[in-house]
Amino acid sequence: MFSDKGMLDFKEKITSAISLDCEAEADRIATFLKETVGKRLKRHGVVVGVSGGIDSSVTLGLCVRAFGAQRVVGLLMPERDSSEDTLKLSRAVADHFGVRTIHEDITAALEGFRTYDLQEDAVKRVISEFDKGWKFKVVLPSVIEKESLRVFFIVAQSAEGKIVRKRLPKEEYLQIVAATNFKQRTRKCFEYYHADRLHYAVVGTPNRLEFDQGFFVKLGDGSADIKPIAHLYKTQVYSLASYLEVPDEILNRAPTTDTYSMPQEQDEFYFSLTYDKMDICLLGLNNNFPKDEVANTAGLTIEQLERVYKDIIQKRRATQYLHSSSLTIEPILEGQN
């Protein structure tokens, strides 16, 4: 077991590894954006989907740093299940950085795809009393609670406040997720429509944790011409947010999926822990730091840390498909510069 001094030294090591020179990093990303969008992609500006969350807010601020507000468009794309705060916070950060916004409510498009009907059909097969006026979300037990098979649950709430929680069978789970993925793919269609119209590039907003763990929809929020913060741990994104003076109401908001009709935080659906603990675990795994040091720093037991590591590795394997491009029988573009 490590001494108190040893633990202190390791915490300082973790802090040092994850700390940023925010001014230098913001300038580095801005330079990367300018060179990539202007010289390689040969586009005149950028479109950013703004959700009111920390990642899209930081991405928007970095794009303004690179191109100036006049060459950045913030796309606001709420739908009927979005949080009441989504549009307000999206407008607040766009106003803060002085960018032009376009409001595209995607509810009608999702109704055309039958997104809500397909979701509700699957939920009703599990919770028979589910009806109009009810809300729901999909949750996953924490990986650190116990060593057992983790399965998804559906949690639904009636208009009167009654809560029902039931295990979600595979078929219904896949139908709910497949229908819900229309949301991210519809938003991306609008992003590329406006990017094509303006001869702009589409900028994606995933951080390192989301990119590494496949927390995105293929050809949805996983699709973009450039992903400028995909190398940053979530903790580092928050540091940049403070440096860029992102509004406090966004800085202090818990990370959410803003996907289902019931409020849902990211760590109850996909990630094993809150982002700050996940950053420590991911950093420890990536750098092969001693497990007992990582566990103590994250406030976990060794057994819990090992379950988190196993979950990280399993997600990497399971989501490789999401990172892959279209496959061909042989190389097609060899010889092209």
XYZ file of C-alpha atoms in Angstrom:
337
model
C 0.000 0.000 0.000
C 1.252 3.469 -0.814
C 2.103 6.019 1.850
C 0.186 9.264 2.165
C 3.102 11.016 0.469
C 3.076 8.441 -2.337
C -0.645 8.981 -2.864
C -0.178 12.729 -2.866
C 2.611 12.409 -5.423
C 0.412 10.263 -7.660
C -2.548 12.634 -7.420
C -0.189 15.399 -8.478
C 0.933 13.182 -11.366
C -2.696 12.676 -12.451
C -3.393 16.389 -12.086
C -0.320 17.204 -14.135
C -1.207 14.668 -16.853
C -4.715 16.014 -17.274
C -4.028 19.716 -16.767
C -3.939 22.106 -19.719
C -2.238 25.312 -20.662
C -5.625 26.519 -21.859
C -4.369 29.491 -23.871
C -1.789 27.393 -25.711
C -4.264 24.562 -26.324
C -6.985 26.903 -27.546
C -4.501 28.483 -29.964
C -3.305 25.048 -31.121
C -6.858 23.897 -31.841
C -7.730 27.186 -33.553
C -4.689 26.834 -35.825
C -5.658 23.244 -36.603
C -9.201 24.351 -37.465
C -8.026 27.150 -39.757
C -5.526 24.992 -41.614
C -7.868 22.017 -41.940
C -11.037 23.855 -42.948
C -9.397 26.412 -45.212
C -6.491 24.543 -46.806
C -7.485 20.872 -46.743
C -11.285 21.007 -46.908
C -11.333 24.321 -48.791
C -14.466 25.545 -47.036
C -15.331 29.121 -46.101
C -16.508 28.596 -42.525
C -18.101 26.076 -40.165
C -21.448 24.836 -38.869
C -21.693 23.623 -35.273
C -24.710 21.849 -33.795
C -25.251 23.578 -30.445
C -27.029 21.602 -27.718
C -26.488 23.784 -24.676
C -23.988 21.233 -23.344
C -20.362 21.775 -22.427
C -18.803 20.040 -25.462
C -20.701 21.920 -28.153
C -20.225 25.180 -26.236
C -16.443 24.759 -26.096
C -16.361 23.690 -29.752
C -18.327 26.784 -30.721
C -15.953 29.018 -28.771
C -12.900 27.439 -30.394
C -14.404 27.883 -33.852
C -15.005 31.577 -33.150
C -11.388 31.847 -31.999
C -10.297 30.311 -35.307
C -12.585 32.024 -37.819
C -14.305 34.913 -36.091
C -18.004 34.897 -35.293
C -19.038 35.934 -38.798
C -17.859 32.628 -40.312
C -19.462 30.358 -37.708
C -23.095 29.238 -37.701
C -24.673 27.691 -34.615
C -27.472 25.281 -35.441
C -30.156 24.868 -32.745
C -32.107 21.625 -33.203
C -34.470 20.827 -30.320
C -37.341 18.340 -30.499
C -40.321 17.516 -28.332
C -38.321 15.381 -25.870
C -35.574 17.976 -25.401
C -35.085 19.484 -21.967
C -36.822 22.789 -21.345
C -33.350 24.282 -20.881
C -31.922 23.082 -24.205
C -33.004 25.950 -26.453
C -32.418 28.602 -23.786
C -28.867 27.420 -23.073
C -28.090 26.968 -26.763
C -29.119 30.545 -27.452
C -27.182 31.773 -24.419
C -23.868 30.315 -25.581
C -24.445 31.420 -29.179
C -25.174 34.957 -27.975
C -22.111 34.836 -25.716
C -19.830 34.103 -28.671
C -21.776 36.372 -31.027
C -22.517 33.787 -33.713
C -25.444 33.663 -36.081
C -27.936 30.917 -35.235
C -30.430 28.889 -37.239
C -33.321 27.248 -35.385
C -34.472 23.924 -36.837
C -37.075 22.185 -34.663
C -36.746 18.554 -35.767
C -39.982 17.290 -34.159
C -41.937 17.182 -37.424
C -39.131 15.298 -39.180
C -39.020 12.740 -36.372
C -42.782 12.325 -36.525
C -42.384 11.639 -40.241
C -39.829 8.931 -39.446
C -42.279 7.567 -36.816
C -39.555 7.910 -34.191
C -41.894 8.499 -31.259
C -44.394 5.820 -32.360
C -41.632 3.233 -32.757
C -40.209 4.101 -29.342
C -43.605 3.911 -27.651
C -44.495 0.644 -29.374
C -41.407 -0.989 -27.888
C -41.998 0.507 -24.435
C -45.627 -0.694 -24.400
C -44.516 -4.256 -25.039
C -42.605 -4.077 -21.747
C -44.862 -1.739 -19.718
C -48.426 -2.416 -20.820
C -49.935 0.640 -19.085
C -47.564 3.039 -20.863
C -49.667 5.626 -22.712
C -49.721 9.171 -24.037
C -48.522 11.572 -21.384
C -46.028 9.076 -19.965
C -42.289 9.710 -20.172
C -39.432 7.216 -20.200
C -35.700 6.672 -20.258
C -33.302 3.738 -20.628
C -30.849 3.115 -17.769
C -27.962 0.759 -17.060
C -26.802 -0.245 -13.550
C -23.384 1.029 -12.526
C -20.513 -1.319 -13.275
C -18.954 -0.672 -9.867
C -21.916 -1.910 -7.808
C -21.296 -5.635 -8.170
C -19.749 -8.260 -10.417
C -22.744 -9.400 -12.444
C -24.267 -9.229 -15.883
C -25.433 -5.680 -16.537
C -28.724 -5.368 -18.376
C -30.704 -2.349 -19.489
C -33.877 -1.264 -17.732
C -36.735 0.898 -18.918
C -37.940 3.515 -16.431
C -41.289 5.152 -17.172
C -43.281 7.833 -15.391
C -47.009 8.479 -15.747
C -48.544 11.939 -15.902
C -49.547 11.457 -12.252
C -45.966 10.685 -11.239
C -46.154 6.886 -10.961
C -42.735 5.292 -11.641
C -42.396 1.862 -13.273
C -39.019 0.149 -13.764
C -38.688 -3.091 -15.723
C -35.912 -5.094 -17.320
C -35.622 -4.264 -21.019
C -35.465 -7.294 -23.336
C -32.965 -7.203 -26.192
C -35.514 -6.821 -29.006
C -37.265 -3.864 -27.376
C -33.957 -2.280 -26.383
C -32.664 -2.429 -29.956
C -35.920 -0.998 -31.340
C -35.864 1.925 -28.901
C -32.219 2.710 -29.684
C -32.719 2.332 -33.448
C -35.701 4.671 -33.386
C -33.937 7.147 -31.099
C -30.956 7.249 -33.465
C -33.181 9.110 -35.936
C -32.695 12.132 -33.678
C -28.928 12.337 -34.118
C -29.120 11.443 -37.808
C -31.795 14.053 -38.487
C -29.711 16.723 -36.788
C -26.730 15.741 -38.900
C -28.820 16.034 -42.071
C -29.630 19.630 -41.178
C -26.000 20.356 -40.320
C -24.862 19.139 -43.728
C -27.734 20.895 -45.506
C -26.664 24.242 -44.117
C -22.965 23.430 -44.560
C -23.539 22.556 -48.227
C -25.661 25.654 -48.733
C -22.973 27.922 -47.290
C -19.954 25.956 -48.539
C -18.987 25.421 -44.906
C -17.589 22.404 -43.040
C -19.395 20.500 -40.279
C -17.587 20.475 -36.937
C -18.241 17.576 -34.563
C -18.256 17.921 -30.783
C -17.246 14.578 -29.151
C -14.714 14.616 -26.340
C -12.129 11.878 -25.790
C -14.335 9.809 -23.490
C -17.208 9.739 -25.990
C -14.909 9.103 -28.953
C -12.958 6.327 -27.199
C -16.037 4.571 -25.836
C -18.214 4.873 -28.940
C -20.825 7.084 -27.317
C -22.216 8.384 -30.597
C -24.484 7.364 -33.458
C -22.883 6.251 -36.683
C -23.766 8.728 -39.448
C -25.388 10.804 -36.721
C -23.471 12.789 -34.125
C -20.482 10.581 -34.997
C -20.311 12.140 -38.462
C -18.370 15.366 -39.055
C -15.671 16.840 -41.257
C -13.496 17.672 -38.273
C -13.565 16.792 -34.543
C -11.370 19.337 -32.771
C -11.823 18.230 -29.131
C -11.825 14.437 -29.581
C -8.344 14.269 -28.004
C -9.438 16.045 -24.813
C -10.582 14.365 -21.616
C -13.859 15.740 -20.284
C -12.026 17.386 -17.391
C -9.887 19.238 -19.937
C -13.001 20.329 -21.826
C -14.291 21.906 -18.623
C -10.961 23.692 -18.153
C -11.210 25.136 -21.657
C -14.828 26.091 -21.010
C -13.751 28.184 -18.025
C -10.949 29.757 -20.051
C -13.330 30.589 -22.906
C -15.809 32.016 -20.370
C -18.661 29.707 -21.308
C -21.749 30.867 -19.339
C -21.899 29.541 -15.769
C -25.327 27.967 -16.280
C -23.736 25.629 -18.838
C -20.554 25.071 -16.814
C -22.610 24.028 -13.782
C -25.046 21.792 -15.669
C -24.620 18.026 -15.194
C -23.756 16.187 -18.461
C -26.981 14.764 -19.896
C -27.962 12.776 -22.962
C -31.017 15.021 -23.632
C -32.360 12.110 -25.654
C -35.321 10.539 -23.874
C -38.449 12.223 -22.528
C -37.339 11.665 -18.908
C -34.201 13.505 -17.740
C -31.155 11.256 -17.989
C -27.518 11.801 -17.053
C -24.779 10.140 -19.109
C -23.484 7.960 -16.272
C -26.851 6.226 -15.800
C -27.085 5.194 -19.444
C -23.634 4.563 -20.855
C -20.624 5.441 -18.731
C -19.774 3.571 -15.562
C -18.990 6.638 -13.465
C -19.191 10.404 -13.426
C -16.906 12.016 -15.998
C -14.208 13.078 -13.528
C -13.765 9.520 -12.221
C -13.987 8.081 -15.743
C -11.223 10.444 -16.859
C -8.953 9.166 -14.086
C -9.696 5.534 -14.973
C -9.222 6.071 -18.704
C -5.996 7.988 -18.101
C -4.767 5.231 -15.794
C -5.578 2.490 -18.286
C -4.076 4.391 -21.219
C -0.822 5.008 -19.341
C -0.605 1.701 -17.477
C -0.495 3.460 -14.122
C -0.466 1.220 -11.009
C -4.015 0.061 -10.297
C -3.946 0.769 -6.579
C -2.888 4.360 -7.212
C -5.598 4.874 -9.830
C -8.248 3.243 -7.633
C -7.398 5.405 -4.630
C -7.342 8.580 -6.696
C -10.739 7.754 -8.226
C -12.204 6.724 -4.877
C -12.674 3.078 -5.935
C -11.581 -0.312 -4.704
C -9.218 -2.380 -6.841
C -12.121 -4.710 -7.681
C -14.278 -1.798 -8.810
C -11.464 -0.362 -10.909
C -10.920 -3.708 -12.612
C -14.621 -3.822 -13.511
C -14.378 -0.302 -14.943
C -11.304 -1.280 -16.984
C -13.104 -4.366 -18.271
C -16.084 -2.241 -19.261
C -13.861 0.279 -21.091
C -12.138 -2.489 -23.060
C -15.439 -4.208 -23.895
C -16.923 -0.945 -25.188
C -13.857 -0.339 -27.348
C -14.291 -3.748 -28.945
C -18.055 -3.493 -29.313
C -17.964 -0.044 -30.930
C -15.166 -0.561 -33.456
C -17.919 -0.805 -36.069
C -18.939 2.773 -35.338
C -15.466 4.068 -36.222
C -15.116 2.113 -39.465
C -15.710 3.635 -42.895
C -17.369 1.787 -45.752
C -15.456 -1.342 -46.665
C -14.456 -2.299 -50.206
C -13.058 -5.514 -51.605
C -9.814 -3.762 -52.572
C -8.279 -0.266 -52.347
C -9.955 2.089 -54.825
C -8.195 5.441 -54.478
C -4.534 4.382 -54.489
C -2.300 6.747 -56.425
C -4.479 9.776 -55.697
C -2.944 12.697 -53.824
